[in-house]
Coordinates of C-alpha atoms in Angstrom, one line a residue:
M1 CA 48.0 6.5 -6.3
I2 CA 51.4 5.0 -6.5
L3 CA 50.2 1.5 -6.5
K4 CA 48.5 2.0 -10.0
T5 CA 51.9 3.1 -11.4
L6 CA 53.5 -0.1 -10.8
P7 CA 52.8 -1.7 -14.3
A8 CA 54.7 1.3 -16.0
L9 CA 57.5 1.4 -13.2
G10 CA 57.9 -2.4 -14.0
L11 CA 58.2 -1.3 -17.9
A12 CA 60.7 1.1 -17.0
L13 CA 63.0 -1.0 -15.2
F14 CA 62.7 -3.6 -17.9
V15 CA 63.8 -0.8 -20.3
C16 CA 66.6 0.2 -18.1
A17 CA 67.8 -3.1 -17.4
P18 CA 70.4 -3.4 -20.1
A19 CA 72.2 -0.1 -18.9
L20 CA 72.0 -1.5 -15.2
A21 CA 73.9 -4.7 -16.6
Q22 CA 76.5 -3.0 -18.9
N23 CA 79.8 -4.8 -19.5
A24 CA 78.2 -8.3 -18.5
A25 CA 80.6 -9.9 -20.8
T26 CA 83.4 -8.5 -18.8
P27 CA 84.2 -11.4 -16.5
D28 CA 85.4 -8.9 -13.5
A29 CA 82.5 -6.5 -14.1
T30 CA 80.3 -6.2 -10.7
A31 CA 76.9 -5.3 -10.6
F32 CA 75.2 -2.6 -8.1
D33 CA 74.6 -5.5 -5.5
G34 CA 78.3 -6.4 -5.6
S35 CA 77.8 -9.6 -7.4
E36 CA 79.1 -10.6 -10.9
K37 CA 76.9 -8.8 -13.4
R38 CA 75.0 -11.2 -15.7
S39 CA 72.4 -10.2 -18.7
Q40 CA 69.9 -13.2 -19.1
V41 CA 66.6 -13.1 -20.4
W42 CA 64.3 -16.0 -18.9
L43 CA 60.9 -17.0 -20.0
T44 CA 58.9 -18.1 -16.7
S45 CA 55.6 -20.1 -16.5
G46 CA 52.8 -19.8 -14.1
F47 CA 52.8 -21.7 -10.9
A48 CA 51.9 -24.8 -9.1
T49 CA 50.6 -23.9 -5.9
Y50 CA 50.4 -26.6 -2.6
H51 CA 48.4 -24.3 -0.2
F52 CA 48.6 -24.5 3.5
Q53 CA 44.9 -24.0 4.0
S54 CA 44.0 -27.2 2.2
D55 CA 40.3 -27.0 3.6
K56 CA 39.5 -24.1 1.4
D57 CA 38.5 -24.5 -2.6
L58 CA 41.7 -22.8 -3.8
N59 CA 42.9 -23.1 -7.2
G60 CA 46.5 -25.1 -7.6
R61 CA 47.2 -24.7 -10.8
N62 CA 48.2 -21.2 -12.0
P63 CA 48.9 -21.0 -15.6
G64 CA 50.4 -17.9 -16.8
V65 CA 53.5 -16.4 -18.5
G66 CA 56.4 -14.0 -17.4
V67 CA 59.8 -12.8 -18.0
E68 CA 62.7 -12.6 -15.7
Y69 CA 65.8 -10.4 -16.6
R70 CA 68.9 -11.4 -14.5
L71 CA 70.8 -8.5 -13.7
S72 CA 73.5 -10.1 -11.6
E73 CA 74.4 -13.3 -9.6
H74 CA 72.2 -12.0 -6.8
S75 CA 69.4 -10.0 -8.4
A76 CA 66.8 -10.2 -11.4
L77 CA 63.6 -8.1 -12.5
T78 CA 60.6 -10.0 -12.9
A79 CA 57.2 -9.3 -14.6
G80 CA 54.2 -11.6 -15.8
R81 CA 50.5 -12.7 -15.5
F82 CA 48.8 -15.8 -14.2
F83 CA 45.7 -17.2 -13.0
N84 CA 45.8 -17.1 -9.3
S85 CA 44.5 -19.3 -6.3
D86 CA 41.3 -17.2 -6.4
R87 CA 40.4 -18.1 -9.9
Q88 CA 41.2 -14.5 -11.1
H89 CA 43.8 -13.0 -13.4
S90 CA 46.8 -11.3 -11.7
K91 CA 49.6 -9.4 -12.7
Y92 CA 53.1 -9.0 -11.1
V93 CA 56.4 -6.8 -11.4
G94 CA 59.3 -7.3 -8.8
M95 CA 62.8 -7.7 -8.1
Y96 CA 64.6 -10.6 -6.8
Y97 CA 67.2 -10.3 -4.3
Q98 CA 69.2 -13.7 -3.4
P99 CA 72.5 -13.0 -1.8
L100 CA 72.7 -16.4 -0.2
S101 CA 73.4 -19.6 -1.6
Y102 CA 73.7 -23.6 -0.9
A103 CA 74.3 -26.1 -3.0
G104 CA 73.8 -24.2 -5.9
V105 CA 70.6 -22.9 -4.9
R106 CA 70.0 -19.1 -4.4
L107 CA 68.1 -17.7 -1.4
G108 CA 66.2 -14.8 -0.7
A109 CA 63.2 -12.9 -1.5
V110 CA 61.0 -11.2 -4.5
L111 CA 59.9 -7.9 -3.6
G112 CA 57.0 -6.9 -5.8
G113 CA 53.6 -5.5 -6.6
F114 CA 50.8 -7.7 -7.3
D115 CA 47.2 -7.4 -8.2
G116 CA 43.9 -9.5 -9.0
Y117 CA 43.3 -10.8 -5.2
P118 CA 39.5 -9.9 -4.7
K119 CA 39.9 -9.6 -1.0
M120 CA 43.3 -7.8 -0.9
R121 CA 42.6 -4.0 -1.7
D122 CA 39.5 -5.1 -3.8
G123 CA 41.6 -6.6 -6.5
G124 CA 44.0 -3.5 -6.7
W125 CA 47.7 -3.4 -6.4
F126 CA 49.6 -4.3 -3.2
L127 CA 53.3 -4.8 -2.3
A128 CA 54.6 -7.9 -0.8
A129 CA 57.9 -9.6 0.1
I130 CA 58.2 -13.4 -0.6
P131 CA 60.8 -15.9 0.4
T132 CA 62.3 -17.4 -2.8
A133 CA 64.8 -20.2 -3.7
T134 CA 66.1 -20.5 -7.4
F135 CA 67.9 -23.3 -8.9
E136 CA 69.2 -22.9 -12.3
Y137 CA 70.9 -25.4 -14.7
K138 CA 72.3 -24.2 -18.0
R139 CA 69.1 -23.5 -20.0
V140 CA 66.4 -24.2 -17.4
G141 CA 65.5 -23.3 -13.9
V142 CA 62.9 -23.3 -11.0
N143 CA 61.8 -20.6 -8.6
V144 CA 60.2 -21.8 -5.3
A145 CA 58.3 -19.4 -3.3
V146 CA 57.1 -19.5 0.2
V147 CA 53.9 -17.4 0.1
P148 CA 52.5 -16.4 3.6
T149 CA 49.0 -16.4 4.6
Y150 CA 47.6 -12.8 5.3
K151 CA 44.5 -12.8 7.6
D152 CA 41.5 -14.0 5.1
R153 CA 43.0 -11.9 2.1
L154 CA 45.8 -14.1 0.8
H155 CA 46.2 -17.8 1.0
G156 CA 49.5 -19.2 1.6
G157 CA 51.4 -22.0 0.2
I158 CA 54.4 -23.1 -1.7
S159 CA 54.6 -22.2 -5.5
V160 CA 56.8 -23.5 -8.1
Q161 CA 57.5 -21.7 -11.2
L162 CA 59.5 -23.0 -14.3
K163 CA 61.8 -21.2 -16.5
L164 CA 64.0 -21.3 -19.7
K165 CA 66.8 -19.2 -20.6
L166 CA 66.2 -17.4 -24.0
F167 CA 69.5 -15.6 -24.3
E168 CA 72.5 -14.1 -22.5

């Protein structure tokens, strides 16, 4: 099944990322999405989550680690692992696309694959599109995601993820 190949696809995307972002040092270079090319690697944390369903016994502390590779002003690849709201380990791989900005905050969504949620595909991989906002200042940043509730399988909330730029 294709969902079982998502980790391999994520790895392939990260291996190919330098080629996608070639000439990032050239100021007038543009990426595939039309924005200025970047070549940045960020170390990301897990998440702190405020759940919309506060009456359930959900885990709001979601420690973990991940990596983000910024391809351009509008897009980035991401992958990582964290302890989710259902107190299970989850992995993710995805791509941010944030074509809008307001007051230095990028707005858009991350499209990715996730696993580890017992009521969603029995803990297996599934695809999701999650609205996100990103703010970066020099070597630090934050991603904020608005995770929608999906039936009784996924519990929605607002998740905050910290990040640190390793190099560009």
